Amino acid sequence: MYSVGLLGVTGERTELAATASQLAKRLKKITDVPVIVGVGVSNSAQAVEACKVADGIVQGASVVRRLMEGGPDAVGTYVAEVRAAIDAPFM
């Protein structure tokens, strides 16, 4: 289930909105399906924070920016960085 991280304009943010965790927690209480947080998840630290409650994240603007600035290789490097950060507590 997609949980909107914040109500408003999409794009990169300097910090994860408090509503992201709050809404994900509420959804996790009422459904057994995975909950994914999107809108306002802009970097690996925010992804880790969101995944403390949610089952995953969606990133748009931060990935597109890296694609435009550095091409596909930059996106691959970034996605690997985010994945490693999310997985780190389980290693």
XYZ file of C-alpha atoms in Angstrom:
91
model
C 0.000 0.000 0.000
C 1.337 3.425 -0.935
C 1.532 5.854 1.973
C 1.955 9.494 1.012
C 4.789 10.929 3.108
C 3.265 14.374 3.149
C 0.380 16.244 1.648
C 1.668 18.828 -0.778
C 3.989 19.288 -3.693
C 6.314 16.414 -4.494
C 10.056 16.899 -4.669
C 13.219 16.682 -2.624
C 13.155 17.722 1.028
C 15.860 18.447 3.584
C 14.172 16.212 6.148
C 11.523 13.526 6.232
C 8.138 14.933 7.209
C 6.813 13.697 10.558
C 3.622 12.724 8.754
C 5.533 10.089 6.769
C 6.120 7.895 9.814
C 2.777 8.738 11.381
C 0.752 7.741 8.320
C 2.791 4.589 7.740
C 2.265 3.509 11.363
C -1.481 4.034 11.040
C -1.642 1.999 7.845
C 0.450 -0.831 9.322
C -2.134 -1.146 12.101
C -5.004 -1.722 9.678
C -3.479 -3.804 6.874
C -1.313 -6.860 6.442
C 0.001 -5.788 3.038
C 3.389 -4.066 2.748
C 3.329 -0.293 3.281
C 5.576 1.825 1.064
C 6.300 5.511 1.836
C 6.716 8.009 -0.982
C 6.741 11.795 -1.446
C 9.475 13.553 0.460
C 11.937 10.664 0.782
C 14.972 12.399 -0.683
C 18.137 10.648 0.509
C 19.472 7.504 2.158
C 19.081 8.844 5.712
C 15.418 9.628 5.083
C 14.942 6.215 3.475
C 16.346 4.541 6.587
C 14.090 6.650 8.804
C 10.996 5.795 6.750
C 11.863 2.088 6.717
C 11.876 1.990 10.514
C 8.092 1.963 10.128
C 7.381 1.155 6.487
C 8.291 -1.869 4.395
C 9.909 0.206 1.670
C 10.176 3.592 0.010
C 9.600 5.272 -3.339
C 11.929 8.005 -4.538
C 11.245 10.120 -7.588
C 12.765 13.597 -7.674
C 16.057 12.565 -6.082
C 16.518 9.778 -8.631
C 15.552 11.995 -11.570
C 17.997 14.687 -10.421
C 20.831 12.179 -10.330
C 19.853 10.879 -13.756
C 19.894 14.378 -15.216
C 23.173 15.324 -13.521
C 25.152 12.111 -13.918
C 23.284 9.679 -16.126
C 22.341 6.060 -15.471
C 25.578 5.244 -13.644
C 24.868 7.974 -11.080
C 21.403 6.516 -10.507
C 22.859 3.038 -10.043
C 25.397 4.319 -7.532
C 22.710 6.217 -5.635
C 20.274 3.292 -5.534
C 23.066 1.039 -4.239
C 23.859 3.624 -1.534
C 20.214 3.793 -0.432
C 19.870 -0.001 -0.454
C 23.035 -0.422 1.626
C 21.826 2.163 4.147
C 18.448 0.439 4.511
C 20.083 -2.991 4.864
C 22.833 -1.890 7.295
C 20.847 -2.466 10.524
C 20.219 -6.077 9.446
C 23.829 -6.944 8.621
